[in-house]
Amino acid sequence: MRTILSKLIILLILPFAVYPQENDFQVWTCFSARKKIIKKTTLTVKEGLRFRENAALISKQFTEAKIRYKYNKHWFPALGYRYSLDWDNNQKLEKKNRFYADISYKNKFKRFNFSVRSRILKQGNSYDYENVFRQKFDISYNIRKTKLDPSSAIEYFYTPENNFDKLRYTIAISYPIIKDLDLEIAYRIQEEFNTNNPDTFYIFEGKINYYF
């Protein structure tokens, strides 16, 4: 764990201009619905749409389902599957599958909520799959006398081929529109590493979360 944290710190303090980069502004949207199906077990279904090239072209459409189990108040294992339609730079369509397993740890201190999510996933098409390990650190704060919940997160991506090849930094805020319906708005920066022409994405994300 100490080695991982050391590498993360190094990545964070490296100047962004060390390598030539290609920048893009993107818009991500997502609707999710969560329901408790049996004791301690919830099902979450997501439908997402993403746009790139300054939000002018569609880049991804996906449907995702995840089952999560509450082992205790701190630990939450989960299994999930995503089916996506991905468009490349030439607008060529590719169908992809993603299978993943999560283990999440959560804790609370006063009005702060901390979480760490570790994810192992296998994604690709019928001809080529890749393995990815992702770990996300998240902290949120419940502002006193208001329904606003700001949060921030950092997530790294590790692959056997490129080691640490991607970082995401996110700041977000959520607000309950009505009972069981939340709106979340986020701004995210995603950087690539260990490639000749790394991409940097500046992402605006809007989410609607429904709980029933």
Tab-separated table of C-alpha atoms in Angstrom:
chain	number	residue	atom	x	y	z
A	1	MET	CA	0.000	0.000	0.000
A	2	ARG	CA	2.872	2.390	0.830
A	3	THR	CA	4.419	1.744	-2.608
A	4	ILE	CA	1.118	2.497	-4.357
A	5	LEU	CA	0.676	5.753	-2.427
A	6	SER	CA	4.241	6.795	-3.251
A	7	LYS	CA	3.629	6.271	-6.971
A	8	LEU	CA	0.376	8.210	-6.776
A	9	ILE	CA	2.127	11.164	-5.143
A	10	ILE	CA	4.802	11.129	-7.850
A	11	LEU	CA	2.155	11.147	-10.562
A	12	LEU	CA	0.293	14.004	-8.926
A	13	ILE	CA	3.314	16.285	-8.645
A	14	LEU	CA	4.637	15.659	-12.171
A	15	PRO	CA	4.106	18.698	-14.416
A	16	PHE	CA	1.301	18.107	-16.872
A	17	ALA	CA	3.443	19.433	-19.738
A	18	VAL	CA	6.196	16.833	-19.507
A	19	TYR	CA	4.736	15.023	-22.549
A	20	PRO	CA	2.909	16.382	-25.572
A	21	GLN	CA	-0.790	15.998	-24.868
A	22	GLU	CA	-4.042	15.998	-26.763
A	23	ASN	CA	-6.840	17.764	-24.903
A	24	ASP	CA	-10.585	17.362	-25.269
A	25	PHE	CA	-13.693	18.589	-23.479
A	26	GLN	CA	-16.309	15.891	-22.951
A	27	VAL	CA	-19.828	15.618	-21.558
A	28	TRP	CA	-20.942	12.469	-19.739
A	29	THR	CA	-24.542	11.789	-18.712
A	30	CYS	CA	-25.941	8.926	-16.670
A	31	PHE	CA	-29.206	7.747	-15.160
A	32	SER	CA	-29.112	5.089	-12.451
A	33	ALA	CA	-31.807	3.246	-10.518
A	34	ARG	CA	-31.107	1.305	-7.331
A	35	LYS	CA	-33.389	-1.164	-5.569
A	36	LYS	CA	-32.980	-3.505	-2.625
A	37	ILE	CA	-33.863	-6.947	-3.964
A	38	ILE	CA	-33.199	-9.120	-0.905
A	39	LYS	CA	-31.773	-8.543	2.561
A	40	LYS	CA	-28.432	-6.658	2.387
A	41	THR	CA	-28.386	-6.926	-1.414
A	42	THR	CA	-29.084	-4.145	-3.909
A	43	LEU	CA	-29.343	-4.047	-7.690
A	44	THR	CA	-28.200	-0.944	-9.578
A	45	VAL	CA	-28.911	-0.397	-13.279
A	46	LYS	CA	-27.258	2.438	-15.216
A	47	GLU	CA	-27.780	3.930	-18.653
A	48	GLY	CA	-25.063	6.295	-19.854
A	49	LEU	CA	-24.213	8.474	-22.839
A	50	ARG	CA	-20.879	10.227	-23.485
A	51	PHE	CA	-19.793	12.887	-25.983
A	52	ARG	CA	-16.296	13.914	-27.067
A	53	GLU	CA	-14.614	16.366	-29.496
A	54	ASN	CA	-15.831	19.313	-27.416
A	55	ALA	CA	-19.087	17.425	-26.816
A	56	ALA	CA	-19.901	17.447	-30.545
A	57	LEU	CA	-19.658	13.707	-31.277
A	58	ILE	CA	-21.019	10.703	-29.436
A	59	SER	CA	-18.276	8.443	-28.067
A	60	LYS	CA	-20.033	5.867	-25.903
A	61	GLN	CA	-23.435	4.506	-24.959
A	62	PHE	CA	-23.670	1.870	-22.260
A	63	THR	CA	-26.013	-0.180	-20.128
A	64	GLU	CA	-24.714	-1.544	-16.833
A	65	ALA	CA	-26.021	-3.743	-14.036
A	66	LYS	CA	-24.396	-4.296	-10.641
A	67	ILE	CA	-25.317	-6.393	-7.607
A	68	ARG	CA	-23.831	-5.257	-4.288
A	69	TYR	CA	-23.903	-7.030	-0.948
A	70	LYS	CA	-23.586	-5.341	2.449
A	71	TYR	CA	-21.243	-7.639	4.370
A	72	ASN	CA	-21.216	-5.228	7.332
A	73	LYS	CA	-21.289	-1.466	7.837
A	74	HIS	CA	-17.799	-1.081	6.330
A	75	TRP	CA	-17.365	-3.722	3.605
A	76	PHE	CA	-19.369	-4.038	0.356
A	77	PRO	CA	-18.448	-6.644	-2.307
A	78	ALA	CA	-20.093	-6.339	-5.739
A	79	LEU	CA	-20.287	-7.925	-9.184
A	80	GLY	CA	-21.196	-6.098	-12.379
A	81	TYR	CA	-21.522	-6.226	-16.161
A	82	ARG	CA	-21.523	-3.461	-18.789
A	83	TYR	CA	-22.455	-3.601	-22.464
A	84	SER	CA	-21.303	-0.599	-24.457
A	85	LEU	CA	-21.281	0.837	-27.961
A	86	ASP	CA	-18.002	2.710	-28.555
A	87	TRP	CA	-17.297	5.050	-31.492
A	88	ASP	CA	-13.663	5.713	-32.451
A	89	ASN	CA	-12.224	8.865	-34.049
A	90	ASN	CA	-13.568	7.790	-37.434
A	91	GLN	CA	-17.021	7.091	-35.962
A	92	LYS	CA	-16.533	3.373	-36.440
A	93	LEU	CA	-18.748	1.449	-34.038
A	94	GLU	CA	-17.415	-1.260	-31.737
A	95	LYS	CA	-19.424	-3.369	-29.300
A	96	LYS	CA	-17.722	-4.131	-25.989
A	97	ASN	CA	-18.348	-6.164	-22.854
A	98	ARG	CA	-17.059	-5.476	-19.353
A	99	PHE	CA	-17.122	-7.851	-16.397
A	100	TYR	CA	-15.952	-6.626	-13.005
A	101	ALA	CA	-15.741	-7.382	-9.301
A	102	ASP	CA	-15.530	-4.739	-6.560
A	103	ILE	CA	-14.675	-4.576	-2.913
A	104	SER	CA	-15.463	-1.286	-1.183
A	105	TYR	CA	-14.591	-0.045	2.271
A	106	LYS	CA	-16.514	2.828	3.867
A	107	ASN	CA	-16.126	4.732	7.106
A	108	LYS	CA	-17.517	7.869	8.673
A	109	PHE	CA	-15.996	10.516	10.928
A	110	LYS	CA	-18.391	13.195	12.145
A	111	ARG	CA	-19.786	14.734	8.919
A	112	PHE	CA	-17.106	13.236	6.661
A	113	ASN	CA	-17.551	10.003	4.708
A	114	PHE	CA	-14.517	8.119	3.410
A	115	SER	CA	-14.481	5.245	0.939
A	116	VAL	CA	-11.990	3.140	-1.005
A	117	ARG	CA	-13.105	1.008	-3.931
A	118	SER	CA	-10.898	-1.625	-5.549
A	119	ARG	CA	-12.068	-3.040	-8.869
A	120	ILE	CA	-10.787	-5.835	-11.094
A	121	LEU	CA	-12.282	-5.836	-14.570
A	122	LYS	CA	-12.005	-7.596	-17.903
A	123	GLN	CA	-13.212	-5.670	-20.932
A	124	GLY	CA	-13.140	-5.865	-24.713
A	125	ASN	CA	-14.859	-7.547	-27.626
A	126	SER	CA	-15.057	-11.178	-28.670
A	127	TYR	CA	-11.553	-10.998	-30.180
A	128	ASP	CA	-9.538	-9.096	-27.615
A	129	TYR	CA	-9.936	-8.541	-23.860
A	130	GLU	CA	-7.752	-6.605	-21.446
A	131	ASN	CA	-7.428	-6.781	-17.670
A	132	VAL	CA	-7.532	-3.593	-15.624
A	133	PHE	CA	-7.171	-2.873	-11.928
A	134	ARG	CA	-8.745	0.350	-10.658
A	135	GLN	CA	-8.682	1.883	-7.211
A	136	LYS	CA	-10.710	4.924	-6.185
A	137	PHE	CA	-10.358	7.067	-3.054
A	138	ASP	CA	-13.374	9.231	-2.219
A	139	ILE	CA	-14.240	11.726	0.495
A	140	SER	CA	-17.555	13.546	0.916
A	141	TYR	CA	-18.911	16.047	3.424
A	142	ASN	CA	-22.454	16.702	4.555
A	143	ILE	CA	-22.799	20.465	4.969
A	144	ARG	CA	-24.684	21.363	8.120
A	145	LYS	CA	-28.234	22.664	7.649
A	146	THR	CA	-28.216	22.005	3.914
A	147	LYS	CA	-28.926	19.078	1.595
A	148	LEU	CA	-25.790	19.675	-0.487
A	149	ASP	CA	-23.130	16.941	-0.363
A	150	PRO	CA	-19.808	17.965	-1.956
A	151	SER	CA	-17.218	15.277	-2.641
A	152	SER	CA	-13.830	14.741	-4.244
A	153	ALA	CA	-12.139	11.620	-5.562
A	154	ILE	CA	-8.994	10.326	-7.191
A	155	GLU	CA	-8.799	7.069	-9.125
A	156	TYR	CA	-5.883	5.310	-10.759
A	157	PHE	CA	-5.901	2.633	-13.488
A	158	TYR	CA	-3.316	-0.150	-13.665
A	159	THR	CA	-2.810	-2.571	-16.544
A	160	PRO	CA	-0.165	-5.297	-16.911
A	161	GLU	CA	0.967	-3.754	-20.224
A	162	ASN	CA	1.343	-0.093	-19.211
A	163	ASN	CA	1.417	-0.223	-15.397
A	164	PHE	CA	-0.119	3.015	-14.103
A	165	ASP	CA	-1.614	4.382	-17.305
A	166	LYS	CA	-4.489	6.655	-16.252
A	167	LEU	CA	-5.554	9.004	-13.454
A	168	ARG	CA	-8.928	10.636	-12.767
A	169	TYR	CA	-9.515	13.590	-10.465
A	170	THR	CA	-13.126	14.474	-9.660
A	171	ILE	CA	-14.999	17.096	-7.687
A	172	ALA	CA	-18.772	16.726	-7.403
A	173	ILE	CA	-21.833	17.923	-5.585
A	174	SER	CA	-25.170	16.156	-5.139
A	175	TYR	CA	-28.583	17.438	-4.141
A	176	PRO	CA	-31.890	15.607	-3.548
A	177	ILE	CA	-34.436	16.944	-6.046
A	178	ILE	CA	-37.329	15.105	-4.441
A	179	LYS	CA	-37.620	12.076	-2.202
A	180	ASP	CA	-35.589	9.154	-3.608
A	181	LEU	CA	-34.278	11.225	-6.540
A	182	ASP	CA	-30.840	12.889	-6.484
A	183	LEU	CA	-29.033	15.114	-8.968
A	184	GLU	CA	-25.237	14.978	-9.072
A	185	ILE	CA	-22.979	17.327	-11.041
A	186	ALA	CA	-19.264	16.660	-11.394
A	187	TYR	CA	-16.143	18.057	-13.045
A	188	ARG	CA	-13.422	15.557	-13.858
A	189	ILE	CA	-9.919	15.593	-15.310
A	190	GLN	CA	-8.629	12.363	-16.818
A	191	GLU	CA	-4.960	11.982	-17.767
A	192	GLU	CA	-3.159	9.218	-19.590
A	193	PHE	CA	0.434	8.100	-18.997
A	194	ASN	CA	2.982	5.741	-20.544
A	195	THR	CA	1.985	6.545	-24.115
A	196	ASN	CA	3.572	8.713	-26.816
A	197	ASN	CA	0.585	11.047	-27.199
A	198	PRO	CA	-1.305	11.001	-23.900
A	199	ASP	CA	-4.851	12.340	-23.853
A	200	THR	CA	-6.160	14.736	-21.241
A	201	PHE	CA	-9.939	14.956	-20.942
A	202	TYR	CA	-11.847	17.742	-19.185
A	203	ILE	CA	-15.218	16.254	-18.375
A	204	PHE	CA	-18.530	17.688	-17.250
A	205	GLU	CA	-20.806	14.978	-15.877
A	206	GLY	CA	-24.472	15.032	-14.952
A	207	LYS	CA	-26.122	12.142	-13.083
A	208	ILE	CA	-29.640	11.395	-11.920
A	209	ASN	CA	-29.890	8.716	-9.233
A	210	TYR	CA	-33.207	7.089	-8.351
A	211	TYR	CA	-33.661	4.915	-5.250
A	212	PHE	CA	-36.746	2.760	-4.822
